């Protein structure tokens, strides 16, 4: 959605924008309006009430027209506020960018200076600056800008640090650009949204600060009016003639309020996380909206998925992430799910326990039966009892799966006690036992360690220990070794394999690596564009893949020990999930596609030897047919 | 044999806990002094696990990081200062993550023009022509030029990044995990493209990856890095099949291969050495089953064990 679309969706920000625009227009046309001179005194007419004779807002203690002073003063206050925001943003951002870009000692010296500036109470600092420069509106402007420079410098430095270490900055360097050019053309455009956000949230504050200085008599000098000095002059008559204070006070309130509402709206609309909708809190379960009749599962397996469809609905588009998956996992069996990114393998796994974030995820069809219990559409309480108890997950990135502020021991104990009323001591002993079973050295010491103190392999073992905490019947492992080094991966895989044998675990192992599948899994399902295209015993499929996609995917993965060679790449790209083609999703990239492939749905059909394939012209090796 | 790149005694030490005044609190040696020669037209693969210093080495070679010691000689010319433009004309870098190596706020045309403008000062027409040439070479359509990076898939973005590296007209490319962020079917496309480009433009590659199979498939020679030093270097077709260093053997046996039963090739309670307190002697000793007494005192030098193959081990296989 566009920036203005997002802004307009926020009612308060829109109201702020309208009020703000009205005030700005008023300030701009003030010189054209038939107003009395704001500075002409007429003591005979002092303290007139609003609407008395023909003065709309009354007069002040010197008989000056309040409406005229309000408009001229508001104009001045706005101008000073915006000017000081602009100056503070420019200087502060420049400091922040330089500090963040160069880093090291430059950064250290600049930021310590900024810290010192920040250590003074702002009003004291502003007073000191004005005292040194002498009272006057321009000096007040300088003081307010100076006081706000640290805010910008710190904000922008943080953003710049993260951008200066991105690869495109290195690439720009290798393209022959100098530092100045890199700062201006590579870093600055990426920092501007943050500067705008910081400005929009501080303009209101700066108008208040300027008003504060003027109120103390250090800003605009008589007879010139700004909102702060109007308040200051009205102070002595606060009780007797409150309207002289209320008029500028209300104006300040309206200006600052509208700017802040607008600023918050701008911030939210520019925030990339908010734009993608990621900040909206997901529901505890994936939304289920099944229109088709729910398929009946006669389940002899531990887990049976039938016709599972999961979609993502966002911005009027429907991404069919999972388009009808049937999968059976027996007790103690390890089933590999293999596929590329976007093939729907992870979404399938998350759908089982209703863990797909909603919004935007919706399960639109199908059933998932776990040990006789229906999971799709089950209540949150039912799913919560199963999650982590009888069905556990291991995720790809152990660092994000573990909470950084709790020790691994606390997290393990929590995982146990969430499901079983065990005394703490017992849970602790159980947790240490788990750490030992995943072969963590010095388990007692590690129990009190934090996730960041451990290596990636160690953390993934903690993830596995947590999955084992309640002796689950099924573990769903989503690329658990992808982010690990090969030697660590080998250790983790052999650990999983042993645990599975010892405990009779069923495992769904999601991966994109044929080597891993070959070593660990009994059966394998290959997914493409949200559907299973081939399924069967691992050795059979790896020996003679029947679906062209499986065959070609295997061919394009280099295998160790075969030397230097050309790889048989698959041309083209996987289809976009919100515009899936009719018929076979792979037809576009398939060398043997024919007309029939692009017409109508192709069902998955069982073949010899417990195999199934979704292709109208599957290829089996002769030896297979005999077997 | 012409030498494309020669490195002597190159090392990098990072300071930890820098203070405003005075020396830093600690040092970490990311790359031990190492020497390396890459022939013209060769592909040298560098493998190693995370933290072994392969990216630090690569960044020094591209002039993006100032070495702590040592000398880099590119095409016969010594380049000591980390001076990117001089490096940029001779050596270019392809990063792991194609998305973050393209500035999200620039069009592809602006990105492609940068090296032509700043390194070669080409006129507008010449730039136009050169970009068209390069885009044909990396199989991209010219109408992509006016789009922004987020509109591209990983594979396309990586082609653009490779195109930018070619635009600089450098003869040496450092490919730092160029395919590990891509899907397997796209990986093969990019790897094949790299081989084609190498033949077409007579390039020299330094190919860094943690994936042994990918490195083996694309490289002529492979160097194995462990804890900041080269422990073994040899021809790609024999280094993993006939490893001489125990660490290379461990790596090769750990890679999951279809048809090989699952085994954990080493004990499970192994922890890697701590870079802040490097062990005395050979850094692999604690994980090594063949360690001798002398491995604890002295770190072995790289010695020739076969034609083309060198290894740093007192008790090599």
Short mmCIF file of N, CA, C and O in Angstrom, two decimals, chain A residues 195-268:
data_model
loop_
_atom_site.label_atom_id
_atom_site.label_comp_id
_atom_site.label_asym_id
_atom_site.label_seq_id
_atom_site.Cartn_x
_atom_site.Cartn_y
_atom_site.Cartn_z
N UNK A 195 15.10 10.00 9.12
CA UNK A 195 15.18 11.43 9.46
C UNK A 195 13.78 12.04 9.45
O UNK A 195 13.41 12.80 10.35
N UNK A 196 13.00 11.68 8.43
CA UNK A 196 11.65 12.23 8.34
C UNK A 196 10.82 11.81 9.55
O UNK A 196 10.11 12.63 10.15
N UNK A 197 10.95 10.55 9.94
CA UNK A 197 10.20 10.07 11.10
C UNK A 197 10.62 10.85 12.34
O UNK A 197 9.78 11.36 13.09
N UNK A 198 11.94 10.98 12.53
CA UNK A 198 12.43 11.68 13.72
C UNK A 198 11.95 13.12 13.72
O UNK A 198 11.55 13.66 14.76
N UNK A 199 11.96 13.76 12.55
CA UNK A 199 11.51 15.15 12.48
C UNK A 199 10.04 15.28 12.79
O UNK A 199 9.62 16.14 13.56
N UNK A 200 9.24 14.39 12.18
CA UNK A 200 7.80 14.54 12.35
C UNK A 200 7.40 14.32 13.80
O UNK A 200 6.38 14.86 14.24
N UNK A 201 8.19 13.54 14.54
CA UNK A 201 7.80 13.34 15.94
C UNK A 201 8.40 14.39 16.87
O UNK A 201 8.09 14.41 18.05
N UNK A 202 9.29 15.26 16.35
CA UNK A 202 9.91 16.24 17.26
C UNK A 202 9.53 17.68 16.98
O UNK A 202 9.79 18.55 17.81
N UNK A 203 8.91 17.95 15.82
CA UNK A 203 8.56 19.35 15.52
C UNK A 203 7.68 19.93 16.63
O UNK A 203 7.92 21.04 17.12
N UNK A 204 6.69 19.16 17.05
CA UNK A 204 5.78 19.63 18.08
C UNK A 204 6.53 19.98 19.36
O UNK A 204 6.31 21.04 19.98
N UNK A 205 7.44 19.12 19.70
CA UNK A 205 8.26 19.31 20.89
C UNK A 205 9.07 20.60 20.77
O UNK A 205 9.20 21.37 21.72
N UNK A 206 9.59 20.86 19.60
CA UNK A 206 10.42 22.06 19.42
C UNK A 206 9.59 23.33 19.49
O UNK A 206 10.05 24.36 20.00
N UNK A 207 8.36 23.26 18.97
CA UNK A 207 7.49 24.43 19.09
C UNK A 207 7.24 24.72 20.57
O UNK A 207 7.28 25.88 21.02
N UNK A 208 7.03 23.67 21.34
CA UNK A 208 6.82 23.84 22.79
C UNK A 208 8.05 24.45 23.44
O UNK A 208 7.94 25.35 24.29
N UNK A 209 9.22 23.96 23.06
CA UNK A 209 10.45 24.46 23.68
C UNK A 209 10.66 25.94 23.35
O UNK A 209 11.04 26.74 24.21
N UNK A 210 10.41 26.31 22.09
CA UNK A 210 10.54 27.72 21.71
C UNK A 210 9.55 28.56 22.52
O UNK A 210 9.90 29.63 23.04
N UNK A 211 8.31 28.05 22.63
CA UNK A 211 7.31 28.77 23.41
C UNK A 211 7.78 28.92 24.85
O UNK A 211 7.60 29.96 25.48
N UNK A 212 8.39 27.86 25.35
CA UNK A 212 8.89 27.91 26.73
C UNK A 212 9.92 29.01 26.91
O UNK A 212 9.86 29.78 27.87
N UNK A 213 10.86 29.11 25.99
CA UNK A 213 11.89 30.16 26.09
C UNK A 213 11.28 31.54 25.97
O UNK A 213 11.65 32.47 26.69
N UNK A 214 10.31 31.68 25.05
CA UNK A 214 9.66 32.98 24.90
C UNK A 214 8.87 33.32 26.15
O UNK A 214 8.80 34.48 26.58
N UNK A 215 8.25 32.32 26.75
CA UNK A 215 7.48 32.51 27.98
C UNK A 215 8.37 33.09 29.07
O UNK A 215 7.99 33.96 29.83
N UNK A 216 9.61 32.61 29.11
CA UNK A 216 10.55 33.11 30.11
C UNK A 216 11.14 34.46 29.72
O UNK A 216 12.00 34.99 30.41
N UNK A 217 10.71 34.96 28.55
CA UNK A 217 11.21 36.27 28.12
C UNK A 217 12.53 36.19 27.39
O UNK A 217 13.18 37.21 27.15
N UNK A 218 12.95 34.99 27.01
CA UNK A 218 14.26 34.87 26.36
C UNK A 218 14.11 34.72 24.85
O UNK A 218 15.09 34.78 24.12
N UNK A 219 12.87 34.54 24.40
CA UNK A 219 12.65 34.34 22.97
C UNK A 219 12.30 35.66 22.31
O UNK A 219 13.07 36.61 22.37
N UNK A 220 11.11 35.69 21.73
CA UNK A 220 10.72 36.90 20.99
C UNK A 220 10.61 38.07 21.97
O UNK A 220 10.17 37.92 23.11
N UNK A 221 11.06 39.22 21.51
CA UNK A 221 11.10 40.41 22.37
C UNK A 221 9.93 41.32 22.05
O UNK A 221 9.51 41.41 20.90
N UNK A 222 9.38 42.02 23.05
CA UNK A 222 8.25 42.91 22.81
C UNK A 222 8.63 43.98 21.79
O UNK A 222 9.80 44.39 21.78
N UNK A 223 7.73 44.42 20.96
CA UNK A 223 6.31 44.06 20.98
C UNK A 223 5.99 42.84 20.14
O UNK A 223 4.83 42.45 20.08
N UNK A 224 7.00 42.23 19.49
CA UNK A 224 6.73 41.10 18.59
C UNK A 224 6.05 39.96 19.36
O UNK A 224 6.47 39.63 20.47
N UNK A 225 5.03 39.36 18.75
CA UNK A 225 4.29 38.32 19.43
C UNK A 225 4.68 36.95 18.91
O UNK A 225 4.85 36.77 17.71
N UNK A 226 4.93 35.98 19.82
CA UNK A 226 4.80 34.58 19.42
C UNK A 226 3.99 33.92 20.52
O UNK A 226 3.65 34.55 21.53
N UNK A 227 3.64 32.67 20.34
CA UNK A 227 2.68 32.07 21.26
C UNK A 227 3.21 32.05 22.68
O UNK A 227 2.48 32.31 23.64
N UNK A 228 4.51 31.79 22.83
CA UNK A 228 5.10 31.72 24.16
C UNK A 228 5.09 33.07 24.85
O UNK A 228 4.72 33.18 26.03
N UNK A 229 5.48 34.12 24.12
CA UNK A 229 5.53 35.43 24.77
C UNK A 229 4.13 35.92 25.09
O UNK A 229 3.91 36.62 26.07
N UNK A 230 3.14 35.55 24.27
CA UNK A 230 1.76 35.92 24.57
C UNK A 230 1.34 35.32 25.91
O UNK A 230 0.72 35.97 26.74
N UNK A 231 1.69 34.05 26.10
CA UNK A 231 1.37 33.38 27.35
C UNK A 231 2.07 34.08 28.51
O UNK A 231 1.49 34.31 29.58
N UNK A 232 3.34 34.42 28.29
CA UNK A 232 4.13 35.04 29.34
C UNK A 232 3.54 36.37 29.77
O UNK A 232 3.43 36.68 30.97
N UNK A 233 3.12 37.16 28.77
CA UNK A 233 2.58 38.47 29.09
C UNK A 233 1.22 38.36 29.76
O UNK A 233 0.83 39.23 30.54
N UNK A 234 0.51 37.26 29.46
CA UNK A 234 -0.84 37.12 30.01
C UNK A 234 -0.84 36.54 31.41
O UNK A 234 -1.85 36.47 32.07
N UNK A 235 0.35 36.10 31.83
CA UNK A 235 0.43 35.36 33.09
C UNK A 235 -0.12 36.16 34.27
O UNK A 235 -0.85 35.66 35.10
N UNK A 236 0.22 37.47 34.29
CA UNK A 236 -0.18 38.29 35.44
C UNK A 236 -1.69 38.47 35.51
O UNK A 236 -2.24 38.75 36.57
N UNK A 237 -2.34 38.30 34.36
CA UNK A 237 -3.80 38.49 34.36
C UNK A 237 -4.53 37.17 34.25
O UNK A 237 -5.67 37.10 33.80
N UNK A 238 -3.87 36.09 34.68
CA UNK A 238 -4.43 34.75 34.48
C UNK A 238 -5.79 34.60 35.15
O UNK A 238 -6.72 34.04 34.60
N UNK A 239 -5.93 35.18 36.38
CA UNK A 239 -7.18 35.01 37.11
C UNK A 239 -8.22 36.02 36.67
O UNK A 239 -9.37 35.66 36.39
N UNK A 240 -7.79 37.26 36.54
CA UNK A 240 -8.77 38.30 36.22
C UNK A 240 -9.24 38.23 34.78
O UNK A 240 -10.42 38.39 34.49
N UNK A 241 -8.33 37.99 33.85
CA UNK A 241 -8.72 37.94 32.45
C UNK A 241 -8.19 36.67 31.77
O UNK A 241 -7.24 36.71 30.99
N UNK A 242 -8.78 35.54 32.14
CA UNK A 242 -8.22 34.27 31.68
C UNK A 242 -8.18 34.15 30.16
O UNK A 242 -7.36 33.41 29.63
N UNK A 243 -9.03 34.89 29.44
CA UNK A 243 -9.06 34.66 27.98
C UNK A 243 -7.73 35.01 27.33
O UNK A 243 -7.36 34.43 26.32
N UNK A 244 -6.96 35.92 27.92
CA UNK A 244 -5.68 36.29 27.31
C UNK A 244 -4.68 35.12 27.37
O UNK A 244 -3.79 35.04 26.54
N UNK A 245 -4.84 34.25 28.36
CA UNK A 245 -3.97 33.05 28.42
C UNK A 245 -4.56 31.91 27.61
O UNK A 245 -3.84 31.14 26.97
N UNK A 246 -5.90 31.80 27.69
CA UNK A 246 -6.53 30.64 27.04
C UNK A 246 -6.33 30.68 25.53
O UNK A 246 -6.04 29.65 24.91
N UNK A 247 -6.40 31.86 24.95
CA UNK A 247 -6.31 31.95 23.49
C UNK A 247 -4.97 31.39 22.97
O UNK A 247 -4.97 30.44 22.18
N UNK A 248 -3.81 31.92 23.42
CA UNK A 248 -2.55 31.31 22.92
C UNK A 248 -2.35 29.88 23.41
O UNK A 248 -1.80 29.04 22.68
N UNK A 249 -2.82 29.59 24.64
CA UNK A 249 -2.66 28.22 25.17
C UNK A 249 -3.37 27.21 24.31
O UNK A 249 -2.80 26.16 23.96
N UNK A 250 -4.61 27.54 23.93
CA UNK A 250 -5.38 26.61 23.11
C UNK A 250 -4.70 26.43 21.76
O UNK A 250 -4.65 25.32 21.20
N UNK A 251 -4.14 27.54 21.24
CA UNK A 251 -3.48 27.46 19.93
C UNK A 251 -2.29 26.49 20.00
O UNK A 251 -2.09 25.65 19.12
N UNK A 252 -1.48 26.62 21.07
CA UNK A 252 -0.33 25.72 21.23
C UNK A 252 -0.81 24.28 21.31
O UNK A 252 -0.27 23.39 20.65
N UNK A 253 -1.88 24.08 22.09
CA UNK A 253 -2.41 22.72 22.23
C UNK A 253 -2.80 22.15 20.88
O UNK A 253 -2.41 21.03 20.53
N UNK A 254 -3.54 22.96 20.11
CA UNK A 254 -4.03 22.45 18.83
C UNK A 254 -2.86 22.16 17.88
O UNK A 254 -2.79 21.10 17.23
N UNK A 255 -1.89 23.09 17.82
CA UNK A 255 -0.76 22.89 16.91
C UNK A 255 0.02 21.63 17.29
O UNK A 255 0.25 20.75 16.46
N UNK A 256 0.40 21.54 18.56
CA UNK A 256 1.27 20.43 18.97
C UNK A 256 0.54 19.10 18.84
O UNK A 256 1.08 18.10 18.37
N UNK A 257 -0.73 19.13 19.24
CA UNK A 257 -1.53 17.91 19.15
C UNK A 257 -1.61 17.42 17.70
O UNK A 257 -1.38 16.24 17.41
N UNK A 258 -1.94 18.34 16.78
CA UNK A 258 -2.12 17.90 15.39
C UNK A 258 -0.78 17.42 14.82
O UNK A 258 -0.72 16.42 14.11
N UNK A 259 0.31 18.12 15.17
CA UNK A 259 1.62 17.70 14.65
C UNK A 259 1.98 16.32 15.20
O UNK A 259 2.46 15.45 14.47
N UNK A 260 1.73 16.10 16.47
CA UNK A 260 2.10 14.81 17.05
C UNK A 260 1.28 13.66 16.47
O UNK A 260 1.80 12.59 16.18
N UNK A 261 -0.03 13.90 16.29
CA UNK A 261 -0.86 12.85 15.69
C UNK A 261 -0.37 12.54 14.29
O UNK A 261 -0.22 11.37 13.90
N UNK A 262 -0.09 13.60 13.54
CA UNK A 262 0.39 13.41 12.18
C UNK A 262 1.74 12.69 12.20
O UNK A 262 1.98 11.77 11.42
N UNK A 263 2.60 13.13 13.12
CA UNK A 263 3.94 12.53 13.22
C UNK A 263 3.86 11.05 13.50
O UNK A 263 4.55 10.24 12.87
N UNK A 264 3.00 10.66 14.44
CA UNK A 264 2.85 9.24 14.74
C UNK A 264 2.36 8.48 13.52
O UNK A 264 2.82 7.37 13.23
N UNK A 265 1.44 9.11 12.80
CA UNK A 265 0.92 8.46 11.59
C UNK A 265 2.02 8.28 10.56
O UNK A 265 2.15 7.22 9.94
N UNK A 266 2.84 9.33 10.38
CA UNK A 266 3.94 9.25 9.41
C UNK A 266 4.91 8.14 9.81
O UNK A 266 5.34 7.34 8.99
N UNK A 267 5.23 8.10 11.10
CA UNK A 267 6.16 7.08 11.58
C UNK A 267 5.63 5.69 11.28
O UNK A 267 6.33 4.83 10.74
N UNK A 268 4.35 5.47 11.61
CA UNK A 268 3.79 4.14 11.38
C UNK A 268 3.75 3.81 9.89
O UNK A 268 4.01 2.68 9.50
#
